[in-house]
Coordinates of C-alpha atoms in Angstrom, one line a residue:
M1 CA -15.4 17.5 41.5
L2 CA -14.4 13.8 41.1
R3 CA -16.8 12.6 38.9
M4 CA -15.6 15.4 36.4
V5 CA -12.6 14.3 36.2
W6 CA -13.5 10.8 36.0
Q7 CA -15.3 12.1 32.8
A8 CA -12.2 13.6 31.5
S9 CA -10.8 10.5 29.4
T10 CA -14.8 9.8 28.2
V11 CA -14.7 13.5 26.3
D12 CA -11.3 12.6 25.6
W13 CA -12.0 9.6 23.6
I14 CA -15.1 10.6 22.1
G15 CA -13.4 14.2 20.4
I16 CA -10.3 12.7 19.5
G17 CA -12.2 10.0 18.3
I18 CA -14.2 12.1 15.8
L19 CA -11.3 13.8 14.6
L20 CA -9.5 11.2 13.7
I21 CA -12.4 9.8 11.8
A22 CA -12.9 13.1 10.1
A23 CA -9.3 14.0 9.9
P24 CA -9.1 12.5 5.8
T25 CA -11.5 15.5 5.0
L26 CA -10.0 18.2 6.6
G27 CA -6.7 17.9 5.5
S28 CA -3.3 17.0 7.0
E29 CA -2.3 20.2 8.4
G30 CA -6.0 21.7 9.6
A31 CA -6.6 18.0 10.9
R32 CA -3.0 17.9 12.9
R33 CA -4.4 21.1 14.3
W34 CA -7.7 20.0 15.6
V35 CA -6.8 16.9 17.4
I36 CA -4.0 18.6 18.5
G37 CA -6.0 21.6 19.3
V38 CA -9.3 19.6 21.4
A39 CA -6.0 17.0 23.2
V40 CA -4.8 20.4 25.2
A41 CA -8.3 21.2 25.8
V42 CA -9.7 18.0 27.4
Y43 CA -6.1 17.1 28.7
G44 CA -6.3 20.5 30.4
Y45 CA -9.7 19.9 31.6
G46 CA -8.5 17.0 33.0
A47 CA -5.5 18.1 34.6
I48 CA -7.0 21.2 36.3
G49 CA -9.9 18.9 37.9
N50 CA -7.4 16.5 39.1
A51 CA -5.3 19.1 40.7
V52 CA -8.5 20.4 42.2
A53 CA -9.9 17.4 43.5
S54 CA -6.5 15.8 44.5
R55 CA -5.1 19.3 46.1
G56 CA -2.1 18.9 43.8
R57 CA -0.9 15.3 45.9
H58 CA -1.7 12.9 43.1
V59 CA 0.9 12.7 40.1
G60 CA -1.6 12.2 37.6
W61 CA -2.2 16.1 36.8
C62 CA 1.7 16.7 36.3
L63 CA 1.6 13.7 33.9
M64 CA -1.5 15.1 31.7
A65 CA 0.4 18.4 32.2
C66 CA 3.4 16.8 30.4
V67 CA 1.1 15.5 27.7
I68 CA -0.1 18.9 26.9
A69 CA 3.1 20.0 26.4
I70 CA 4.0 17.0 23.9
A71 CA 1.3 17.9 21.9
L72 CA 2.2 21.4 21.8
M73 CA 5.9 21.0 20.8
G74 CA 4.2 19.1 17.7
L75 CA 1.9 22.1 16.8

C-alpha cells in the first residue's frame, strides 16, 4: 500500500506535466478541464491511498482532499 502512495506524486507530475505541455494545442477551456480532471483523479488516488495506509491518522489525506476541493471550485 505504501508503494502505491509513494508513487502518487510521480503519476501526478507526469500526468499534469504532459497536459500543461499540450495545453496550447487543446484550447484554454478544454485544457483547463483536462488538467483539473487529471489533478482530481491523481490527488484522489493519493488521498484514498494515504487514508487507507495510515488508517486516517496522517494529515496527508486531508490536505490532498483540500487540493481536490480547491481544484473543483475552479472548474
